[in-house]
Amino acid sequence: MGFARTCSVALVGVEGVVVEVQADLEPGVAAFTLVGLPDKSLIESRDRVRAAVTNSGAEWPQKKLTVGLSPASVPKSGSGFDLAVACAVLGAAERLDPRELTDLMMIGELGLDGRVRPVRGVLPAVLAAADAGYRQVVVPERTVAEASLVPGISVLGVRSLRQLIAVLADEPVPEEEDALEEGRPDPLLAGLLVPGMGVSAGLPRGERTPDLADVAGQETARRALEVAAAGRHHIFLKGPPGAGKTMLAERLPGLLPPLTPKESLEVTAVHSVAGTLPPGQPLVHRPPYCAPHHSATMASLVGGGSGMPRPGAVSLAHHGVLFVDEAAECSPSVLDALRQPLESGHVVVARAAGMLRMPARFLLALAANPCPCGRHGTTGGGCECRPSSIRRYRSRLSGPLMDRVDLRISVEPVARSELVALGRSAESTATVAARVQAARERAEARLAGTPWHTNSEVPGHELRTRWQVHPGALAQAERDLECGLLTARGLDRVLRVAWTAADLAGRDRPTREDVNWALELRTGVRRGALTTAGAGGAGADIGALHRETATTRPPTKQG
């Protein structure tokens, strides 16, 4: 009787669970039994492992073979257990020393010819191994760079099972030729991508990002984007078709600071599990941008699928921007599913197969037309929508959802003079991003020693008691609260935006002008011409928002 064990990792959402792979050989009729809640792809590993071992020059044991995956109560899926199963079988057959396998963590799929193919989720799997105390992992050669991102882990990349057998048996390591022909795609990378999601869905492509200087006019919306990026405030853009709402939203990720090392690991882990991590890019440095279609289902937005849930758009936009265009065309129930992750920064998905928690701290950008035809309120627009149709169209964006959106901007059509102006000096993304970075640094210095990093994360109680604004600065906000134009949550969010405006202007605390400007950005009600020492220098005119029309939203719905 022979017995051997090694370890692998089962992914549950974006977190890994260490699984012990045990192999037991007993006299009897040759058979291969796999136990431990395997899914269909894992059950098929019996045939893949048998063929890979035979084609790698090793002898397959002709005995009763039982392979157990422990803990048996955790569902296991995918083909990443192949390498561990093969080595455990060879250890039980005494082709390998079982003592050499005990402290190894193995992740990888086996081809029938013995080649080791890469799998998704290597980074979170290695993170789980490191947390469990393992210091040596074996991964496919194509994913060595991704596994090496975890500090304190010794990574061995192998191209074939034949090479791994030679390393573990202390034999000369054979050279494996790369079968990839020049100019042809690498077939081994197919397992890293989810069909239909593209190579880098949700991640920046290339080094060039859309430039804010390409946007003509829209000074108020441009400044609102700057505030949204500096304080990580959610934003809603409303305007007719062609006014530039999508152009503005696409340029928002470029204003965000680069990801910190911790944030990079979190984002990379999510996209590695989802199968959207671009080949050759083991670590994501820039904030992701995810823009699902307005017909997206709830499962695709918050996560789900058959069996164990998979990351949705809110998780793919973690530490980045989630842009929902044509928001009024989305299902109201789908949009309302965003309410919980907007507050908590994560989403908890419950299914019959289990419950899991996935990260979802994103900056939400919504865009919608003013009415079904999109011409309501425009000069010479000729809108023929009935008032009841307009109210019904706008009511698809629920009050509780909009109450969580700090900035609400009316994007008006661009004037001809602004569109055809030659030599206009619009600020570029790099210029605005530098101011955003400086404002973030001021906020982080003020919030040092607290669990918060941006103004949007600070609880309202702390803002009202720990960090005081200028005396009398909240007079207008308090009147709006008494009149029902502002909710208690809305007042807290106005304070957060006011602090961001003060950070952009370089002030130590918000003034009356900062608070009134934040009220304009939230309610859409004009408070007069305000000034700030922000983007355009000391005393620069920030402009005034356009007053909402009478059919926009009843006063009791405003927040």
Short mmCIF file of N, CA and C in Angstrom, two decimals, residues 269-409:
data_model
loop_
_atom_site.label_atom_id
_atom_site.label_comp_id
_atom_site.label_asym_id
_atom_site.label_seq_id
_atom_site.Cartn_x
_atom_site.Cartn_y
_atom_site.Cartn_z
N ALA A 269 -5.79 40.34 -8.47
CA ALA A 269 -6.40 39.08 -8.04
C ALA A 269 -7.80 38.93 -8.61
N VAL A 270 -8.60 40.00 -8.59
CA VAL A 270 -9.96 39.94 -9.13
C VAL A 270 -9.94 39.62 -10.61
N HIS A 271 -9.10 40.31 -11.36
CA HIS A 271 -9.09 40.10 -12.81
C HIS A 271 -8.43 38.78 -13.19
N SER A 272 -7.55 38.27 -12.34
CA SER A 272 -6.98 36.96 -12.61
C SER A 272 -8.05 35.87 -12.49
N VAL A 273 -8.89 35.97 -11.46
CA VAL A 273 -9.97 35.00 -11.29
C VAL A 273 -11.01 35.14 -12.39
N ALA A 274 -11.30 36.39 -12.78
CA ALA A 274 -12.33 36.62 -13.79
C ALA A 274 -11.87 36.27 -15.20
N GLY A 275 -10.58 36.08 -15.40
CA GLY A 275 -10.08 35.76 -16.74
C GLY A 275 -9.96 36.96 -17.64
N THR A 276 -9.71 38.15 -17.08
CA THR A 276 -9.57 39.36 -17.88
C THR A 276 -8.19 39.98 -17.74
N LEU A 277 -7.26 39.28 -17.10
CA LEU A 277 -5.92 39.81 -16.94
C LEU A 277 -5.15 39.66 -18.25
N PRO A 278 -4.66 40.76 -18.83
CA PRO A 278 -3.97 40.66 -20.12
C PRO A 278 -2.69 39.85 -20.01
N PRO A 279 -2.40 38.97 -20.97
CA PRO A 279 -1.13 38.22 -20.95
C PRO A 279 0.05 39.18 -20.99
N GLY A 280 1.07 38.87 -20.23
CA GLY A 280 2.24 39.73 -20.17
C GLY A 280 2.09 40.91 -19.25
N GLN A 281 0.99 41.03 -18.55
CA GLN A 281 0.76 42.11 -17.59
C GLN A 281 0.40 41.49 -16.25
N PRO A 282 1.40 41.00 -15.50
CA PRO A 282 1.09 40.29 -14.26
C PRO A 282 0.52 41.18 -13.16
N LEU A 283 0.81 42.48 -13.20
CA LEU A 283 0.34 43.38 -12.15
C LEU A 283 -0.34 44.59 -12.77
N VAL A 284 -1.54 44.91 -12.29
CA VAL A 284 -2.30 46.06 -12.78
C VAL A 284 -1.89 47.28 -11.97
N HIS A 285 -1.47 48.33 -12.63
CA HIS A 285 -1.01 49.55 -11.96
C HIS A 285 -2.02 50.68 -12.05
N ARG A 286 -2.86 50.67 -13.07
CA ARG A 286 -3.79 51.78 -13.26
C ARG A 286 -5.20 51.37 -12.88
N PRO A 287 -6.01 52.33 -12.44
CA PRO A 287 -7.39 52.01 -12.05
C PRO A 287 -8.18 51.42 -13.21
N PRO A 288 -8.95 50.37 -12.97
CA PRO A 288 -9.75 49.77 -14.05
C PRO A 288 -10.95 50.63 -14.39
N TYR A 289 -11.50 50.38 -15.56
CA TYR A 289 -12.69 51.09 -16.05
C TYR A 289 -13.62 50.07 -16.65
N CYS A 290 -14.80 49.93 -16.09
CA CYS A 290 -15.75 48.92 -16.53
C CYS A 290 -17.05 49.63 -16.92
N ALA A 291 -17.53 49.38 -18.13
CA ALA A 291 -18.74 50.03 -18.64
C ALA A 291 -19.69 48.98 -19.20
N PRO A 292 -20.47 48.32 -18.35
CA PRO A 292 -21.40 47.30 -18.85
C PRO A 292 -22.54 47.92 -19.64
N HIS A 293 -23.12 47.14 -20.53
CA HIS A 293 -24.25 47.62 -21.33
C HIS A 293 -25.47 47.79 -20.43
N HIS A 294 -26.38 48.68 -20.84
CA HIS A 294 -27.54 48.93 -19.99
C HIS A 294 -28.49 47.74 -19.91
N SER A 295 -28.29 46.73 -20.75
CA SER A 295 -29.12 45.52 -20.67
C SER A 295 -28.49 44.45 -19.77
N ALA A 296 -27.43 44.78 -19.04
CA ALA A 296 -26.75 43.81 -18.18
C ALA A 296 -27.69 43.28 -17.11
N THR A 297 -27.55 42.01 -16.81
CA THR A 297 -28.36 41.39 -15.77
C THR A 297 -27.76 41.65 -14.40
N MET A 298 -28.54 41.33 -13.37
CA MET A 298 -28.05 41.55 -12.01
C MET A 298 -26.85 40.67 -11.71
N ALA A 299 -26.87 39.43 -12.21
CA ALA A 299 -25.75 38.52 -11.95
C ALA A 299 -24.47 39.03 -12.60
N SER A 300 -24.57 39.59 -13.81
CA SER A 300 -23.37 40.11 -14.47
C SER A 300 -22.87 41.38 -13.81
N LEU A 301 -23.74 42.11 -13.14
CA LEU A 301 -23.34 43.36 -12.52
C LEU A 301 -22.73 43.14 -11.14
N VAL A 302 -23.39 42.39 -10.28
CA VAL A 302 -22.90 42.22 -8.91
C VAL A 302 -22.17 40.90 -8.71
N GLY A 303 -22.23 39.98 -9.69
CA GLY A 303 -21.58 38.68 -9.57
C GLY A 303 -22.62 37.57 -9.47
N GLY A 304 -22.24 36.41 -9.94
CA GLY A 304 -23.16 35.28 -9.90
C GLY A 304 -22.76 34.22 -10.90
N GLY A 305 -23.74 33.52 -11.41
CA GLY A 305 -23.49 32.43 -12.33
C GLY A 305 -23.89 31.10 -11.72
N SER A 306 -23.82 30.06 -12.51
CA SER A 306 -24.17 28.73 -12.02
C SER A 306 -23.07 28.23 -11.09
N GLY A 307 -23.46 27.48 -10.06
CA GLY A 307 -22.49 27.02 -9.08
C GLY A 307 -22.04 28.16 -8.19
N MET A 308 -20.75 28.19 -7.90
CA MET A 308 -20.20 29.26 -7.07
C MET A 308 -20.18 30.56 -7.87
N PRO A 309 -20.58 31.69 -7.27
CA PRO A 309 -20.63 32.97 -8.00
C PRO A 309 -19.24 33.39 -8.47
N ARG A 310 -19.23 34.15 -9.56
CA ARG A 310 -18.01 34.71 -10.11
C ARG A 310 -18.08 36.22 -10.03
N PRO A 311 -16.94 36.92 -10.09
CA PRO A 311 -16.95 38.38 -9.97
C PRO A 311 -17.78 39.04 -11.07
N GLY A 312 -18.53 40.07 -10.69
CA GLY A 312 -19.32 40.85 -11.63
C GLY A 312 -18.65 42.17 -11.95
N ALA A 313 -19.39 43.05 -12.63
CA ALA A 313 -18.82 44.32 -13.06
C ALA A 313 -18.39 45.18 -11.87
N VAL A 314 -19.13 45.12 -10.75
CA VAL A 314 -18.76 45.94 -9.61
C VAL A 314 -17.41 45.51 -9.03
N SER A 315 -17.08 44.22 -9.13
CA SER A 315 -15.78 43.75 -8.65
C SER A 315 -14.69 44.01 -9.68
N LEU A 316 -15.03 43.92 -10.97
CA LEU A 316 -14.04 44.24 -12.00
C LEU A 316 -13.65 45.71 -11.96
N ALA A 317 -14.53 46.57 -11.43
CA ALA A 317 -14.24 47.99 -11.30
C ALA A 317 -13.66 48.34 -9.93
N HIS A 318 -13.25 47.36 -9.16
CA HIS A 318 -12.70 47.59 -7.83
C HIS A 318 -11.52 48.55 -7.90
N HIS A 319 -11.54 49.61 -7.09
CA HIS A 319 -10.52 50.67 -7.07
C HIS A 319 -10.45 51.41 -8.40
N GLY A 320 -11.52 51.36 -9.18
CA GLY A 320 -11.57 52.08 -10.44
C GLY A 320 -12.92 52.72 -10.64
N VAL A 321 -13.38 52.76 -11.89
CA VAL A 321 -14.61 53.46 -12.26
C VAL A 321 -15.58 52.46 -12.87
N LEU A 322 -16.82 52.49 -12.39
CA LEU A 322 -17.92 51.74 -13.00
C LEU A 322 -18.84 52.76 -13.67
N PHE A 323 -18.91 52.71 -14.99
CA PHE A 323 -19.71 53.67 -15.75
C PHE A 323 -20.95 52.96 -16.29
N VAL A 324 -22.11 53.47 -15.91
CA VAL A 324 -23.39 52.94 -16.38
C VAL A 324 -24.01 53.99 -17.29
N ASP A 325 -23.87 53.79 -18.59
CA ASP A 325 -24.46 54.70 -19.57
C ASP A 325 -25.92 54.33 -19.79
N GLU A 326 -26.70 55.32 -20.22
CA GLU A 326 -28.13 55.12 -20.41
C GLU A 326 -28.75 54.49 -19.16
N ALA A 327 -28.45 55.09 -18.01
CA ALA A 327 -28.86 54.49 -16.74
C ALA A 327 -30.37 54.35 -16.64
N ALA A 328 -31.12 55.29 -17.22
CA ALA A 328 -32.58 55.21 -17.13
C ALA A 328 -33.15 54.06 -17.95
N GLU A 329 -32.35 53.47 -18.84
CA GLU A 329 -32.79 52.32 -19.62
C GLU A 329 -32.51 51.01 -18.90
N CYS A 330 -31.73 51.06 -17.83
CA CYS A 330 -31.42 49.84 -17.08
C CYS A 330 -32.62 49.40 -16.26
N SER A 331 -32.64 48.15 -15.89
CA SER A 331 -33.68 47.64 -15.02
C SER A 331 -33.53 48.30 -13.64
N PRO A 332 -34.61 48.86 -13.09
CA PRO A 332 -34.49 49.49 -11.76
C PRO A 332 -33.97 48.55 -10.69
N SER A 333 -34.36 47.28 -10.74
CA SER A 333 -33.88 46.34 -9.73
C SER A 333 -32.38 46.10 -9.86
N VAL A 334 -31.86 46.13 -11.10
CA VAL A 334 -30.43 45.96 -11.31
C VAL A 334 -29.67 47.16 -10.75
N LEU A 335 -30.17 48.36 -11.01
CA LEU A 335 -29.51 49.56 -10.49
C LEU A 335 -29.56 49.60 -8.96
N ASP A 336 -30.68 49.21 -8.39
CA ASP A 336 -30.80 49.24 -6.94
C ASP A 336 -29.88 48.23 -6.27
N ALA A 337 -29.42 47.23 -7.02
CA ALA A 337 -28.47 46.28 -6.45
C ALA A 337 -27.12 46.93 -6.16
N LEU A 338 -26.89 48.14 -6.71
CA LEU A 338 -25.65 48.85 -6.46
C LEU A 338 -25.64 49.54 -5.11
N ARG A 339 -26.79 49.67 -4.47
CA ARG A 339 -26.87 50.45 -3.25
C ARG A 339 -26.00 49.89 -2.13
N GLN A 340 -26.04 48.58 -1.95
CA GLN A 340 -25.26 47.98 -0.86
C GLN A 340 -23.74 48.10 -1.08
N PRO A 341 -23.20 47.75 -2.26
CA PRO A 341 -21.75 47.91 -2.43
C PRO A 341 -21.30 49.37 -2.43
N LEU A 342 -22.17 50.32 -2.80
CA LEU A 342 -21.78 51.72 -2.74
C LEU A 342 -21.49 52.15 -1.30
N GLU A 343 -22.19 51.58 -0.34
CA GLU A 343 -21.99 51.94 1.05
C GLU A 343 -20.87 51.13 1.70
N SER A 344 -20.81 49.83 1.43
CA SER A 344 -19.91 48.96 2.17
C SER A 344 -18.56 48.73 1.49
N GLY A 345 -18.49 48.91 0.17
CA GLY A 345 -17.24 48.64 -0.54
C GLY A 345 -17.02 47.18 -0.87
N HIS A 346 -18.02 46.35 -0.66
CA HIS A 346 -17.95 44.94 -1.04
C HIS A 346 -19.36 44.46 -1.34
N VAL A 347 -19.45 43.30 -1.97
CA VAL A 347 -20.74 42.71 -2.30
C VAL A 347 -20.75 41.28 -1.79
N VAL A 348 -21.84 40.92 -1.14
CA VAL A 348 -22.01 39.56 -0.62
C VAL A 348 -23.06 38.86 -1.49
N VAL A 349 -22.65 37.81 -2.16
CA VAL A 349 -23.51 37.06 -3.07
C VAL A 349 -23.83 35.71 -2.45
N ALA A 350 -25.11 35.41 -2.33
CA ALA A 350 -25.55 34.14 -1.75
C ALA A 350 -26.18 33.28 -2.84
N ARG A 351 -25.72 32.05 -2.94
CA ARG A 351 -26.26 31.08 -3.88
C ARG A 351 -26.44 29.77 -3.14
N ALA A 352 -27.11 28.82 -3.80
CA ALA A 352 -27.32 27.51 -3.17
C ALA A 352 -26.00 26.81 -2.90
N ALA A 353 -25.01 27.06 -3.78
CA ALA A 353 -23.71 26.40 -3.60
C ALA A 353 -22.86 27.05 -2.54
N GLY A 354 -23.23 28.23 -2.07
CA GLY A 354 -22.44 28.88 -1.03
C GLY A 354 -22.61 30.38 -1.06
N MET A 355 -22.01 31.03 -0.10
CA MET A 355 -22.06 32.48 0.03
C MET A 355 -20.63 32.99 0.07
N LEU A 356 -20.39 34.07 -0.64
CA LEU A 356 -19.04 34.60 -0.66
C LEU A 356 -19.08 36.13 -0.71
N ARG A 357 -17.97 36.73 -0.32
CA ARG A 357 -17.81 38.18 -0.27
C ARG A 357 -16.74 38.59 -1.27
N MET A 358 -17.07 39.53 -2.14
CA MET A 358 -16.13 39.99 -3.16
C MET A 358 -15.93 41.50 -3.03
N PRO A 359 -14.72 41.99 -3.28
CA PRO A 359 -14.47 43.43 -3.15
C PRO A 359 -15.20 44.22 -4.23
N ALA A 360 -15.68 45.40 -3.87
CA ALA A 360 -16.41 46.24 -4.85
C ALA A 360 -16.37 47.69 -4.40
N ARG A 361 -15.18 48.24 -4.19
CA ARG A 361 -15.05 49.65 -3.84
C ARG A 361 -14.72 50.42 -5.12
N PHE A 362 -15.74 50.96 -5.73
CA PHE A 362 -15.58 51.60 -7.04
C PHE A 362 -16.16 53.01 -7.00
N LEU A 363 -15.80 53.79 -7.99
CA LEU A 363 -16.37 55.12 -8.19
C LEU A 363 -17.44 54.99 -9.26
N LEU A 364 -18.68 55.30 -8.91
CA LEU A 364 -19.80 55.12 -9.82
C LEU A 364 -20.03 56.38 -10.63
N ALA A 365 -20.15 56.22 -11.95
CA ALA A 365 -20.50 57.30 -12.85
C ALA A 365 -21.75 56.89 -13.63
N LEU A 366 -22.82 57.65 -13.47
CA LEU A 366 -24.08 57.40 -14.17
C LEU A 366 -24.28 58.46 -15.23
N ALA A 367 -24.90 58.07 -16.34
CA ALA A 367 -25.24 59.01 -17.40
C ALA A 367 -26.63 58.67 -17.93
N ALA A 368 -27.44 59.69 -18.19
CA ALA A 368 -28.81 59.45 -18.66
C ALA A 368 -29.28 60.67 -19.44
N ASN A 369 -30.25 60.44 -20.33
CA ASN A 369 -30.90 61.52 -21.06
C ASN A 369 -31.98 62.15 -20.18
N PRO A 370 -32.39 63.39 -20.48
CA PRO A 370 -33.43 64.03 -19.65
C PRO A 370 -34.83 63.46 -19.87
N CYS A 371 -35.05 62.78 -20.97
CA CYS A 371 -36.37 62.23 -21.28
C CYS A 371 -36.20 61.09 -22.28
N PRO A 372 -37.25 60.35 -22.61
CA PRO A 372 -37.09 59.24 -23.56
C PRO A 372 -36.52 59.65 -24.91
N CYS A 373 -36.91 60.82 -25.43
CA CYS A 373 -36.37 61.25 -26.73
C CYS A 373 -35.04 61.97 -26.58
N GLY A 374 -34.72 62.44 -25.38
CA GLY A 374 -33.44 63.07 -25.12
C GLY A 374 -33.37 64.54 -25.43
N ARG A 375 -34.49 65.16 -25.85
CA ARG A 375 -34.43 66.56 -26.26
C ARG A 375 -35.12 67.50 -25.28
N HIS A 376 -35.58 67.00 -24.15
CA HIS A 376 -36.29 67.86 -23.21
C HIS A 376 -35.34 68.91 -22.62
N GLY A 377 -35.79 70.17 -22.62
CA GLY A 377 -35.01 71.25 -22.03
C GLY A 377 -33.95 71.83 -22.93
N THR A 378 -33.76 71.30 -24.14
CA THR A 378 -32.75 71.84 -25.05
C THR A 378 -33.36 72.93 -25.92
N THR A 379 -32.54 73.87 -26.33
CA THR A 379 -32.99 74.97 -27.17
C THR A 379 -33.36 74.44 -28.55
N GLY A 380 -34.64 74.62 -28.91
CA GLY A 380 -35.09 74.13 -30.22
C GLY A 380 -35.10 72.63 -30.32
N GLY A 381 -35.19 71.94 -29.18
CA GLY A 381 -35.13 70.48 -29.21
C GLY A 381 -36.37 69.83 -29.77
N GLY A 382 -37.51 70.45 -29.54
CA GLY A 382 -38.74 69.88 -30.06
C GLY A 382 -39.16 68.61 -29.36
N CYS A 383 -39.02 68.56 -28.03
CA CYS A 383 -39.41 67.36 -27.28
C CYS A 383 -40.93 67.21 -27.30
N GLU A 384 -41.40 66.01 -27.64
CA GLU A 384 -42.83 65.73 -27.69
C GLU A 384 -43.24 64.73 -26.62
N CYS A 385 -42.37 64.49 -25.65
CA CYS A 385 -42.69 63.53 -24.58
C CYS A 385 -43.72 64.14 -23.62
N ARG A 386 -44.64 63.34 -23.18
CA ARG A 386 -45.61 63.81 -22.21
C ARG A 386 -44.94 63.96 -20.85
N PRO A 387 -45.45 64.91 -20.04
CA PRO A 387 -44.88 65.06 -18.69
C PRO A 387 -44.91 63.78 -17.88
N SER A 388 -45.98 62.99 -18.03
CA SER A 388 -46.04 61.73 -17.29
C SER A 388 -44.95 60.77 -17.77
N SER A 389 -44.64 60.79 -19.07
CA SER A 389 -43.58 59.92 -19.59
C SER A 389 -42.22 60.35 -19.06
N ILE A 390 -42.02 61.67 -18.97
CA ILE A 390 -40.75 62.17 -18.45
C ILE A 390 -40.58 61.78 -16.99
N ARG A 391 -41.64 61.95 -16.20
CA ARG A 391 -41.55 61.59 -14.78
C ARG A 391 -41.32 60.10 -14.62
N ARG A 392 -42.00 59.30 -15.42
CA ARG A 392 -41.84 57.85 -15.31
C ARG A 392 -40.43 57.44 -15.74
N TYR A 393 -39.89 58.12 -16.76
CA TYR A 393 -38.55 57.80 -17.25
C TYR A 393 -37.49 58.10 -16.18
N ARG A 394 -37.65 59.25 -15.52
CA ARG A 394 -36.66 59.64 -14.52
C ARG A 394 -36.83 58.90 -13.21
N SER A 395 -38.02 58.40 -12.95
CA SER A 395 -38.24 57.68 -11.71
C SER A 395 -37.59 56.29 -11.73
N ARG A 396 -37.09 55.86 -12.88
CA ARG A 396 -36.37 54.59 -12.94
C ARG A 396 -35.07 54.65 -12.14
N LEU A 397 -34.57 55.87 -11.91
CA LEU A 397 -33.43 56.06 -11.02
C LEU A 397 -34.00 56.34 -9.63
N SER A 398 -33.99 55.36 -8.76
CA SER A 398 -34.70 55.46 -7.49
C SER A 398 -34.06 56.50 -6.58
N GLY A 399 -34.88 57.03 -5.67
CA GLY A 399 -34.40 58.00 -4.70
C GLY A 399 -33.29 57.47 -3.82
N PRO A 400 -33.40 56.25 -3.25
CA PRO A 400 -32.30 55.73 -2.43
C PRO A 400 -30.98 55.60 -3.17
N LEU A 401 -31.03 55.26 -4.48
CA LEU A 401 -29.79 55.18 -5.25
C LEU A 401 -29.20 56.57 -5.47
N MET A 402 -30.04 57.52 -5.90
CA MET A 402 -29.55 58.86 -6.17
C MET A 402 -29.10 59.56 -4.89
N ASP A 403 -29.65 59.16 -3.74
CA ASP A 403 -29.22 59.76 -2.49
C ASP A 403 -27.77 59.41 -2.17
N ARG A 404 -27.24 58.36 -2.81
CA ARG A 404 -25.85 57.96 -2.60
C ARG A 404 -24.91 58.57 -3.63
N VAL A 405 -25.44 59.38 -4.53
CA VAL A 405 -24.63 60.04 -5.56
C VAL A 405 -24.37 61.47 -5.12
N ASP A 406 -23.11 61.83 -4.97
CA ASP A 406 -22.76 63.14 -4.42
C ASP A 406 -22.89 64.27 -5.43
N LEU A 407 -22.56 64.00 -6.69
CA LEU A 407 -22.48 65.06 -7.70
C LEU A 407 -23.49 64.79 -8.81
N ARG A 408 -24.34 65.78 -9.09
CA ARG A 408 -25.35 65.65 -10.14
C ARG A 408 -25.20 66.83 -11.09
N ILE A 409 -24.79 66.53 -12.30
CA ILE A 409 -24.39 67.58 -13.24
C ILE A 409 -25.31 67.57 -14.45
#
